[in-house]
XYZ file of N, CA and C in Angstrom:
822
model
N 135.083 45.652 141.734
C 134.581 45.528 140.361
C 133.051 45.610 140.322
N 132.398 44.923 141.308
C 130.932 44.948 141.357
C 130.424 46.354 141.625
N 131.087 47.049 142.569
C 130.680 48.425 142.877
C 130.836 49.321 141.649
N 131.929 49.151 140.927
C 132.161 49.942 139.717
C 131.065 49.686 138.687
N 130.689 48.423 138.518
C 129.654 48.074 137.543
C 128.302 48.666 137.944
N 127.977 48.596 139.236
C 126.688 49.115 139.705
C 126.594 50.614 139.491
N 127.622 51.346 139.909
C 127.576 52.798 139.765
C 127.691 53.218 138.307
N 128.402 52.421 137.488
C 128.438 52.693 136.057
C 127.064 52.543 135.434
N 126.323 51.507 135.852
C 124.972 51.288 135.343
C 124.034 52.418 135.773
N 124.192 52.885 137.006
C 123.366 54.003 137.480
C 123.637 55.255 136.658
N 124.908 55.523 136.391
C 125.276 56.691 135.579
C 124.659 56.602 134.186
N 124.751 55.438 133.551
C 124.175 55.250 132.216
C 122.660 55.444 132.261
N 122.021 54.913 133.291
C 120.564 55.044 133.416
C 120.161 56.504 133.573
N 120.928 57.260 134.337
C 120.627 58.693 134.523
C 120.752 59.437 133.197
N 121.791 59.136 132.427
C 121.977 59.788 131.130
C 120.811 59.458 130.199
N 120.434 58.197 130.109
C 119.346 57.783 129.218
C 118.031 58.421 129.643
N 117.738 58.385 130.950
C 116.490 58.967 131.445
C 116.436 60.471 131.205
N 117.563 61.138 131.396
C 117.596 62.582 131.195
C 117.384 62.980 129.750
N 117.950 62.207 128.826
C 117.848 62.551 127.403
C 116.483 62.197 126.835
N 115.949 61.044 127.235
C 114.687 60.564 126.649
C 113.460 60.907 127.497
N 113.660 61.526 128.643
C 112.544 61.788 129.554
C 111.776 63.056 129.276
N 112.107 63.755 128.196
C 111.400 64.989 127.886
C 112.261 66.216 128.137
N 111.764 67.390 127.739
C 112.583 68.607 127.828
C 112.993 68.983 129.246
N 112.111 68.783 130.228
C 112.467 69.175 131.591
C 113.467 68.199 132.206
N 113.350 66.928 131.855
C 114.348 65.954 132.318
C 115.704 66.268 131.706
N 115.713 66.673 130.430
C 116.971 67.060 129.778
C 117.581 68.270 130.460
N 116.748 69.263 130.755
C 117.244 70.458 131.433
C 117.862 70.094 132.778
N 117.174 69.252 133.539
C 117.694 68.843 134.849
C 119.015 68.117 134.700
N 119.110 67.234 133.700
C 120.356 66.493 133.470
C 121.503 67.439 133.134
N 121.265 68.371 132.220
C 122.336 69.276 131.800
C 122.752 70.225 132.923
N 121.789 70.662 133.730
C 122.127 71.488 134.889
C 122.980 70.699 135.875
N 122.622 69.433 136.074
C 123.379 68.582 136.987
C 124.800 68.376 136.482
N 124.935 68.019 135.206
C 126.262 67.779 134.639
C 127.121 69.032 134.674
N 126.541 70.151 134.277
C 127.334 71.387 134.168
C 127.796 71.896 135.526
N 126.894 71.943 136.496
C 127.279 72.487 137.801
C 128.257 71.564 138.525
N 128.016 70.257 138.461
C 128.934 69.325 139.120
C 130.312 69.353 138.465
N 130.342 69.357 137.128
C 131.627 69.334 136.429
C 132.395 70.633 136.613
N 131.699 71.765 136.566
C 132.363 73.055 136.793
C 132.936 73.109 138.200
N 132.162 72.661 139.178
C 132.640 72.657 140.560
C 133.865 71.754 140.712
N 133.816 70.562 140.092
C 134.965 69.650 140.165
C 136.203 70.271 139.537
N 136.024 70.875 138.389
C 137.166 71.482 137.700
C 137.811 72.565 138.559
N 136.979 73.437 139.129
C 137.510 74.546 139.917
C 138.174 74.057 141.200
N 137.611 73.031 141.832
C 138.237 72.479 143.027
C 139.544 71.768 142.690
N 139.587 71.186 141.494
C 140.772 70.442 141.072
C 141.944 71.371 140.776
N 141.691 72.496 140.126
C 142.781 73.356 139.680
C 143.151 74.439 140.689
N 142.277 74.707 141.660
C 142.564 75.768 142.628
C 143.597 75.300 143.649
N 144.457 76.188 144.115
C 145.410 75.814 145.170
C 144.668 75.522 146.467
N 145.218 74.658 147.324
C 144.546 74.318 148.587
C 144.334 75.559 149.448
N 143.170 75.624 150.078
C 142.871 76.753 150.963
C 143.703 76.639 152.238
N 144.288 77.749 152.652
C 145.141 77.746 153.835
C 144.435 78.316 155.060
N 143.204 78.758 154.897
C 142.455 79.307 156.024
C 140.967 79.193 155.730
N 140.162 79.434 156.749
C 138.704 79.402 156.556
C 138.258 80.517 155.609
N 138.954 81.628 155.676
C 138.603 82.740 154.793
C 138.825 82.344 153.332
N 139.953 81.722 153.043
C 140.233 81.293 151.672
C 139.240 80.236 151.213
N 138.865 79.335 152.123
C 137.878 78.309 151.781
C 136.531 78.940 151.461
N 136.152 79.954 152.224
C 134.876 80.635 151.990
C 134.892 81.385 150.662
N 136.021 82.034 150.363
C 136.156 82.746 149.094
C 136.075 81.763 147.928
N 136.756 80.613 148.070
C 136.703 79.602 147.022
C 135.295 79.096 146.787
N 134.552 78.884 147.869
C 133.155 78.441 147.750
C 132.310 79.501 147.043
N 132.530 80.772 147.378
C 131.796 81.858 146.734
C 132.059 81.892 145.232
N 133.321 81.782 144.848
C 133.668 81.835 143.428
C 133.108 80.635 142.676
N 133.208 79.451 143.276
C 132.662 78.254 142.613
C 131.158 78.361 142.452
N 130.491 78.879 143.470
C 129.029 79.050 143.392
C 128.656 80.017 142.280
N 129.398 81.099 142.162
C 129.126 82.090 141.125
C 129.352 81.492 139.742
N 130.423 80.725 139.591
C 130.726 80.108 138.291
C 129.711 79.019 137.942
N 129.261 78.269 138.940
C 128.212 77.269 138.693
C 126.911 77.943 138.283
N 126.637 79.090 138.879
C 125.446 79.853 138.494
C 125.554 80.326 137.048
N 126.736 80.794 136.659
C 126.946 81.203 135.275
C 126.729 80.053 134.311
N 127.241 78.857 134.673
C 127.045 77.676 133.833
C 125.566 77.332 133.716
N 124.830 77.435 134.821
C 123.399 77.135 134.807
C 122.642 78.111 133.908
N 123.006 79.382 133.971
C 122.359 80.381 133.108
C 122.593 80.051 131.643
N 123.817 79.635 131.297
C 124.118 79.286 129.915
C 123.285 78.088 129.453
N 123.174 77.075 130.303
C 122.389 75.885 129.957
C 120.932 76.249 129.714
N 120.342 77.020 130.605
C 118.927 77.396 130.465
C 118.714 78.247 129.217
N 119.664 79.107 128.918
C 119.552 79.965 127.735
C 119.500 79.142 126.450
N 120.377 78.153 126.334
C 120.376 77.302 125.148
C 119.169 76.366 125.131
N 118.668 76.021 126.297
C 117.534 75.095 126.395
C 116.249 75.722 125.863
N 116.077 77.006 126.118
C 114.848 77.690 125.696
C 115.194 78.794 124.699
N 115.050 78.531 123.395
C 115.398 79.539 122.382
C 114.581 80.817 122.491
N 113.439 80.747 123.150
C 112.573 81.928 123.266
C 113.103 82.947 124.269
N 114.111 82.554 125.042
C 114.655 83.499 126.025
C 116.150 83.736 125.787
N 116.540 83.702 124.517
C 117.947 83.929 124.176
C 118.408 85.302 124.657
N 117.620 86.341 124.383
C 118.016 87.702 124.757
C 118.120 87.833 126.273
N 117.096 87.347 126.996
C 117.124 87.439 128.455
C 118.292 86.647 129.041
N 118.502 85.450 128.483
C 119.603 84.622 128.965
C 120.957 85.251 128.705
N 121.090 85.864 127.528
C 122.349 86.524 127.192
C 122.628 87.671 128.159
N 121.598 88.429 128.495
C 121.765 89.536 129.438
C 122.148 89.019 130.825
N 121.501 87.923 131.248
C 121.837 87.351 132.547
C 123.278 86.846 132.564
N 123.696 86.274 131.445
C 125.062 85.762 131.403
C 126.072 86.915 131.422
N 125.755 88.000 130.753
C 126.611 89.187 130.837
C 126.690 89.698 132.266
N 125.579 89.592 132.985
C 125.576 89.997 134.388
C 126.521 89.121 135.197
N 126.536 87.822 134.893
C 127.486 86.922 135.561
C 128.926 87.355 135.270
N 129.230 87.657 134.001
C 130.589 88.058 133.631
C 131.003 89.316 134.396
N 130.101 90.298 134.444
C 130.392 91.544 135.167
C 130.589 91.264 136.653
N 129.721 90.416 137.219
C 129.827 90.091 138.645
C 131.138 89.378 138.944
N 131.519 88.447 138.082
C 132.757 87.692 138.331
C 133.975 88.604 138.266
N 133.998 89.496 137.303
C 135.112 90.438 137.205
C 135.127 91.391 138.394
N 133.951 91.811 138.820
C 133.865 92.763 139.933
C 134.314 92.126 141.242
N 133.904 90.873 141.473
C 134.298 90.180 142.697
C 135.816 90.069 142.794
N 136.466 89.890 141.645
C 137.923 89.738 141.648
C 138.626 90.970 142.211
N 138.015 92.128 142.096
C 138.615 93.355 142.611
C 138.828 93.305 144.118
N 138.007 92.495 144.812
C 138.088 92.443 146.265
C 139.040 91.360 146.763
N 139.567 90.542 145.851
C 140.394 89.416 146.262
C 141.872 89.781 146.160
N 142.369 90.450 147.186
C 143.756 90.933 147.166
C 144.773 89.803 147.250
N 144.368 88.661 147.851
C 145.330 87.593 148.107
C 145.299 86.514 147.034
N 144.710 86.792 145.891
C 144.632 85.795 144.817
C 145.252 86.354 143.544
N 145.880 85.441 142.788
C 146.418 85.797 141.488
C 145.238 86.050 140.550
N 145.031 87.314 140.181
C 143.829 87.681 139.427
C 143.761 86.971 138.081
N 144.871 86.921 137.372
C 144.873 86.292 136.044
C 144.550 84.802 136.159
N 145.195 84.135 137.121
C 144.942 82.697 137.295
C 143.499 82.449 137.721
N 143.014 83.232 138.687
C 141.672 83.033 139.206
C 140.609 83.241 138.132
N 140.728 84.339 137.383
C 139.769 84.612 136.307
C 139.906 83.588 135.184
N 141.153 83.201 134.893
C 141.370 82.201 133.847
C 140.696 80.881 134.182
N 140.782 80.452 135.447
C 140.131 79.213 135.868
C 138.619 79.305 135.716
N 138.059 80.450 136.128
C 136.603 80.618 136.044
C 136.110 80.598 134.606
N 136.748 81.377 133.745
C 136.250 81.490 132.375
C 136.616 80.263 131.540
N 137.686 79.551 131.905
C 137.970 78.291 131.227
C 136.891 77.266 131.555
N 136.426 77.273 132.805
C 135.343 76.360 133.185
C 134.098 76.619 132.346
N 133.836 77.893 132.056
C 132.667 78.236 131.225
C 132.852 77.761 129.791
N 134.035 77.988 129.248
C 134.293 77.650 127.846
C 134.500 76.157 127.648
N 135.224 75.531 128.552
C 135.600 74.121 128.416
C 134.464 73.171 128.799
N 133.643 73.574 129.778
C 132.617 72.668 130.299
C 131.201 73.159 130.022
N 130.880 74.375 130.470
C 129.495 74.841 130.386
C 129.013 74.989 128.945
N 129.867 75.501 128.066
C 129.441 75.717 126.677
C 129.138 74.407 125.950
N 130.041 73.406 125.962
C 129.701 72.142 125.280
C 128.451 71.470 125.842
N 128.275 71.508 127.172
C 127.076 70.897 127.755
C 125.832 71.659 127.312
N 125.914 72.977 127.259
C 124.783 73.773 126.781
C 124.450 73.445 125.331
N 125.478 73.179 124.525
C 125.269 72.870 123.111
C 124.594 71.513 122.899
N 124.515 70.690 123.944
C 123.756 69.442 123.823
C 122.297 69.733 123.482
N 121.798 70.881 123.932
C 120.444 71.294 123.556
C 120.317 71.425 122.040
N 121.359 71.951 121.411
C 121.337 72.138 119.959
C 121.279 70.789 119.248
N 122.011 69.801 119.761
C 121.956 68.459 119.173
C 120.549 67.893 119.283
N 119.892 68.163 120.402
C 118.531 67.658 120.609
C 117.515 68.318 119.685
N 117.859 69.475 119.103
C 116.956 70.091 118.134
C 116.789 69.196 116.911
N 117.830 68.408 116.580
C 117.704 67.411 115.512
C 116.796 66.286 115.998
N 117.208 65.648 117.077
C 116.432 64.625 117.771
C 117.192 64.225 119.020
N 116.493 64.014 120.145
C 117.183 63.578 121.362
C 117.933 62.264 121.168
N 117.462 61.423 120.243
C 118.126 60.140 120.014
C 119.551 60.336 119.485
N 119.781 61.436 118.762
C 121.129 61.695 118.259
C 122.079 61.994 119.411
N 121.616 62.756 120.394
C 122.455 63.035 121.562
C 122.749 61.747 122.323
N 121.736 60.911 122.496
C 121.955 59.630 123.168
C 122.948 58.782 122.386
N 122.818 58.797 121.064
C 123.744 58.025 120.231
C 125.188 58.492 120.426
N 125.396 59.795 120.558
C 126.754 60.303 120.753
C 127.351 59.775 122.052
N 126.538 59.734 123.113
C 127.014 59.147 124.368
C 127.350 57.676 124.175
N 126.461 56.950 123.469
C 126.682 55.520 123.248
C 127.955 55.293 122.437
N 128.159 56.103 121.414
C 129.360 55.951 120.593
C 130.625 56.234 121.394
N 130.558 57.206 122.292
C 131.703 57.470 123.177
C 131.980 56.249 124.047
N 130.920 55.649 124.590
C 131.098 54.461 125.435
C 131.658 53.294 124.618
N 131.151 53.121 123.389
C 131.668 52.058 122.516
C 133.149 52.283 122.228
N 133.500 53.522 121.903
C 134.902 53.842 121.599
C 135.797 53.579 122.803
N 135.371 54.034 123.979
C 136.173 53.823 125.190
C 136.351 52.336 125.485
N 135.267 51.574 125.329
C 135.307 50.146 125.647
C 136.250 49.392 124.717
N 136.106 49.597 123.410
C 136.925 48.850 122.466
C 138.369 49.354 122.438
N 138.552 50.647 122.678
C 139.925 51.154 122.773
C 140.642 50.505 123.952
N 139.920 50.336 125.061
C 140.517 49.688 126.237
C 140.796 48.214 125.970
N 139.807 47.511 125.391
C 139.967 46.076 125.151
C 141.099 45.786 124.172
N 141.093 46.494 123.055
C 142.130 46.268 122.044
C 143.484 46.746 122.548
N 143.502 47.894 123.214
C 144.756 48.421 123.733
C 145.374 47.519 124.790
N 144.521 46.944 125.653
C 145.028 46.047 126.698
C 145.622 44.776 126.093
N 145.036 44.309 125.005
C 145.463 43.052 124.397
C 146.634 43.232 123.437
N 146.576 44.279 122.617
C 147.569 44.411 121.539
C 148.394 45.694 121.610
N 148.118 46.539 122.604
C 148.781 47.840 122.650
C 150.292 47.754 122.789
N 151.003 48.312 121.834
C 152.470 48.323 121.862
C 153.024 49.739 121.651
N 152.353 50.519 120.833
C 152.854 51.847 120.471
C 152.031 52.917 121.193
N 152.717 53.723 122.004
C 152.046 54.725 122.822
C 151.454 55.833 121.940
N 150.211 56.214 122.256
C 149.530 57.261 121.499
C 150.048 58.648 121.883
N 150.117 58.915 123.192
C 150.580 60.226 123.679
C 151.167 60.012 125.068
N 152.338 59.394 125.100
C 152.904 58.897 126.349
C 153.121 59.993 127.382
N 153.461 61.181 126.949
C 153.731 62.273 127.898
C 152.502 62.604 128.733
N 151.319 62.424 128.158
C 150.079 62.809 128.838
C 149.328 61.602 129.386
N 149.249 60.546 128.585
C 148.494 59.354 128.989
C 149.280 58.104 128.597
N 150.127 57.615 129.496
C 151.039 56.507 129.156
C 150.343 55.206 128.756
N 149.095 55.008 129.165
C 148.414 53.743 128.905
C 147.733 53.688 127.540
N 147.488 54.817 126.928
C 146.793 54.820 125.636
C 147.749 54.403 124.520
N 147.219 53.612 123.596
C 148.047 53.129 122.497
C 147.361 53.397 121.160
N 148.181 53.384 120.100
C 147.625 53.529 118.750
C 146.752 52.335 118.392
N 147.128 51.164 118.867
C 146.315 49.979 118.594
C 144.922 50.126 119.206
N 144.889 50.640 120.437
C 143.598 50.876 121.078
C 142.787 51.931 120.342
N 143.477 52.976 119.891
C 142.783 54.032 119.139
C 142.124 53.466 117.890
N 142.869 52.668 117.118
C 142.314 52.115 115.884
C 141.212 51.105 116.167
N 141.361 50.342 117.247
C 140.305 49.406 117.619
C 139.017 50.127 117.975
N 139.143 51.202 118.751
C 137.964 51.995 119.097
C 137.346 52.659 117.883
N 138.196 53.142 116.986
C 137.701 53.818 115.778
C 136.883 52.860 114.904
N 137.417 51.675 114.648
C 136.716 50.714 113.788
C 135.369 50.338 114.402
N 135.356 50.033 115.696
C 134.113 49.633 116.357
C 133.091 50.770 116.352
N 133.545 51.997 116.581
C 132.636 53.140 116.650
C 132.051 53.469 115.280
N 132.878 53.443 114.252
C 132.391 53.727 112.895
C 131.391 52.659 112.461
N 131.680 51.397 112.747
C 130.750 50.324 112.379
C 129.433 50.465 113.130
N 129.516 50.769 114.421
C 128.315 50.939 115.232
C 127.463 52.096 114.701
N 128.107 53.220 114.372
C 127.374 54.373 113.851
C 126.728 54.066 112.505
N 127.466 53.381 111.628
C 126.930 53.034 110.308
C 125.748 52.079 110.432
N 125.828 51.110 111.333
C 124.721 50.175 111.540
C 123.490 50.890 112.076
N 123.699 51.856 112.962
C 122.566 52.646 113.468
C 121.909 53.420 112.330
N 122.740 53.950 111.418
C 122.200 54.662 110.264
C 121.444 53.749 109.320
N 121.877 52.493 109.245
C 121.246 51.539 108.326
C 119.937 50.981 108.884
N 119.946 50.602 110.159
C 118.789 49.926 110.741
C 117.803 50.882 111.428
N 118.256 52.062 111.832
C 117.376 52.974 112.570
C 117.578 54.405 112.087
N 117.559 54.571 110.780
C 117.869 55.864 110.169
C 116.993 56.988 110.711
N 115.693 56.728 110.829
C 114.763 57.773 111.251
C 114.945 58.225 112.676
N 115.520 57.372 113.486
C 115.705 57.717 114.896
C 116.786 58.760 115.099
N 117.743 58.811 114.220
C 118.933 59.628 114.448
C 119.078 60.772 113.449
N 117.986 61.356 113.072
C 118.030 62.549 112.228
C 117.971 62.278 110.746
N 117.803 61.026 110.331
C 117.674 60.709 108.912
C 118.968 60.769 108.127
N 120.113 60.663 108.800
C 121.392 60.712 108.103
C 121.654 59.383 107.393
N 122.214 59.455 106.195
C 122.590 58.244 105.456
C 123.713 57.517 106.188
N 123.931 56.251 105.772
C 124.930 55.428 106.463
C 126.318 56.060 106.443
N 126.714 56.655 105.309
C 128.059 57.222 105.221
C 128.196 58.447 106.122
N 127.088 59.182 106.285
C 127.132 60.330 107.181
C 127.246 59.878 108.632
N 126.538 58.811 108.966
C 126.633 58.273 110.317
C 128.032 57.733 110.586
N 128.607 57.070 109.583
C 129.978 56.572 109.734
C 130.946 57.730 109.961
N 130.716 58.842 109.264
C 131.548 60.029 109.448
C 131.402 60.566 110.865
N 130.182 60.563 111.380
C 129.958 60.990 112.761
C 130.717 60.075 113.719
N 130.711 58.762 113.438
C 131.474 57.828 114.258
C 132.959 58.142 114.249
N 133.479 58.501 113.089
C 134.882 58.885 112.972
C 135.176 60.127 113.799
N 134.301 61.128 113.691
C 134.491 62.373 114.441
C 134.426 62.108 115.944
N 133.509 61.234 116.364
C 133.399 60.895 117.784
C 134.695 60.292 118.300
N 135.289 59.380 117.536
C 136.529 58.734 117.973
C 137.667 59.744 118.092
N 137.856 60.555 117.066
C 138.983 61.505 117.067
C 138.788 62.573 118.137
N 137.630 63.216 118.143
C 137.395 64.309 119.098
C 137.267 63.778 120.521
N 136.662 62.583 120.684
C 136.556 61.999 122.021
C 137.913 61.666 122.600
N 138.817 61.157 121.768
C 140.182 60.861 122.226
C 140.894 62.150 122.630
N 140.712 63.199 121.834
C 141.321 64.493 122.183
C 140.760 64.999 123.508
N 139.436 64.881 123.686
C 138.813 65.316 124.933
C 139.363 64.575 126.133
N 139.565 63.276 125.990
C 140.145 62.464 127.053
C 141.566 62.921 127.368
N 142.348 63.177 126.319
C 143.726 63.610 126.519
C 143.803 65.001 127.157
N 142.866 65.877 126.791
C 142.866 67.228 127.366
C 142.651 67.157 128.874
N 141.672 66.340 129.304
C 141.448 66.240 130.746
C 142.632 65.570 131.435
N 143.234 64.577 130.782
C 144.423 63.938 131.354
C 145.549 64.955 131.519
N 145.691 65.844 130.541
C 146.705 66.886 130.624
C 146.443 67.803 131.826
N 145.175 68.177 132.014
C 144.824 69.047 133.139
C 145.116 68.349 134.461
N 144.703 67.094 134.584
C 144.923 66.364 135.837
C 146.404 66.152 136.093
N 147.154 65.855 135.053
C 148.602 65.663 135.224
C 149.264 66.984 135.646
N 148.778 68.092 135.112
C 149.343 69.400 135.453
C 149.140 69.734 136.924
N 147.941 69.427 137.449
C 147.657 69.771 138.849
C 147.959 68.617 139.798
N 148.350 67.459 139.258
C 148.787 66.347 140.085
C 147.686 65.573 140.776
N 146.585 65.317 140.076
C 145.506 64.500 140.646
C 145.202 63.333 139.711
N 144.628 62.270 140.281
C 144.294 61.087 139.486
C 142.889 61.189 138.909
N 141.935 61.672 139.722
C 140.539 61.807 139.312
C 140.067 63.220 139.609
N 139.038 63.652 138.882
C 138.509 65.000 139.121
C 137.796 65.081 140.465
N 137.254 63.958 140.944
C 136.668 63.858 142.281
C 136.425 62.380 142.555
N 135.780 62.088 143.679
C 135.432 60.707 144.023
C 133.917 60.559 144.103
N 133.213 61.333 143.310
C 131.748 61.358 143.371
C 131.138 60.011 142.985
N 131.680 59.365 141.941
C 131.154 58.086 141.465
C 132.160 57.007 141.819
N 131.871 56.185 142.820
C 132.828 55.155 143.253
C 133.275 54.269 142.098
N 134.590 54.140 141.948
C 135.144 53.305 140.900
C 135.289 53.998 139.562
N 134.749 55.210 139.442
C 134.774 55.923 138.160
C 135.367 57.323 138.256
N 135.581 57.820 139.453
C 136.072 59.188 139.594
C 134.934 60.176 139.696
N 135.084 61.306 139.020
C 134.070 62.346 139.078
C 133.268 62.450 137.792
N 132.332 63.384 137.793
C 131.510 63.629 136.606
C 132.394 64.073 135.441
N 133.363 64.926 135.720
C 134.237 65.408 134.648
C 135.022 64.260 134.017
N 135.387 63.265 134.822
C 136.068 62.090 134.277
C 135.162 61.306 133.328
N 133.871 61.347 133.577
C 132.914 60.590 132.760
C 132.538 61.333 131.479
N 132.607 62.659 131.490
C 132.136 63.421 130.323
C 133.268 64.117 129.585
N 134.525 63.812 129.925
C 135.636 64.530 129.280
C 135.622 64.355 127.769
N 135.298 63.159 127.284
C 135.275 62.917 125.835
C 134.127 63.650 125.158
N 132.936 63.584 125.766
C 131.749 64.176 125.140
C 131.856 65.697 125.057
N 132.653 66.299 125.939
C 132.820 67.755 125.887
C 133.456 68.206 124.581
N 134.323 67.375 124.016
C 134.935 67.705 122.737
C 134.104 67.174 121.565
N 133.368 66.093 121.817
C 132.555 65.486 120.762
C 131.421 66.413 120.326
N 130.747 67.023 121.282
C 129.554 67.824 120.970
C 129.853 68.950 119.977
N 130.793 69.865 120.260
C 131.046 70.927 119.274
C 131.569 70.394 117.949
N 132.377 69.324 117.992
C 132.926 68.755 116.753
C 131.819 68.187 115.872
N 130.895 67.450 116.460
C 129.788 66.869 115.693
C 128.850 67.948 115.177
N 128.618 68.977 115.968
C 127.756 70.080 115.505
C 128.355 70.717 114.259
N 129.660 70.934 114.263
C 130.313 71.516 113.087
C 130.140 70.611 111.878
N 130.401 69.307 112.067
C 130.315 68.353 110.951
C 128.882 68.232 110.451
N 127.931 68.076 111.359
C 126.526 67.934 110.966
C 126.039 69.181 110.238
N 126.437 70.348 110.727
C 126.028 71.597 110.073
C 126.614 71.689 108.665
N 127.875 71.294 108.517
C 128.495 71.300 107.186
C 127.816 70.298 106.259
N 127.477 69.123 106.793
C 126.781 68.104 105.991
C 125.452 68.648 105.491
N 124.705 69.281 106.392
C 123.399 69.802 106.004
C 123.543 70.946 104.996
N 124.588 71.730 105.134
C 124.773 72.884 104.248
C 125.252 72.434 102.860
N 126.193 71.483 102.833
C 126.808 71.082 101.564
C 125.948 70.065 100.839
N 125.361 69.118 101.601
C 124.641 68.023 100.974
C 123.133 68.121 101.199
């Protein structure tokens, strides 16, 4: 328990430092999250290597996909190099497709599907964190905090009162009681942030912040279930053992991967309509 708490605190400190430490600290954080999570995903879903040659090929493909994720992150980080970044990313796509031509002993559809799913499922949402920071870095930090609040209260309420399974086929421990407990706590936390620190989080009114809290709970729960579905499909408990007591990076950011695009859609609609 102590080890879990220590490494959890280190993870939180890294996230806070990366978001509030300036643009280069943010870039370093997003590069770290994207490359580690993409690598974990690909190692998790790929079949075990049966020879040194297969292991070397797997390492080559993971390296190429991590490079593609890094290019996407840098492109979104610096709006002045959108065209150059887009061209580099197209080069990654061409390279990945071309490399597949030489892999006679691999299922081409499965192999390419794993690579491009890693880009869409992991690299794109992490890259879009840059877009959230265009409003204010504090909003991105708030989204992480709201995810943590939702996870904490969903666990506490679910452990105490959980009776009705939320999605038993995928995650037997999650309950509707836990979901509602997390939702109430997250919406209240978001609304209070809007009331007491409005200027820090983009100037959104309390009701808009409460709406963001609602979106975080729903989309974060879906993100958690999606990763649980992937792990259950490939038969693993954690995406890796990188963080003792917590699993891998992908286990820590599974909720935020769905939260980021969902909140961007809602915030953009709010700004457009209101």
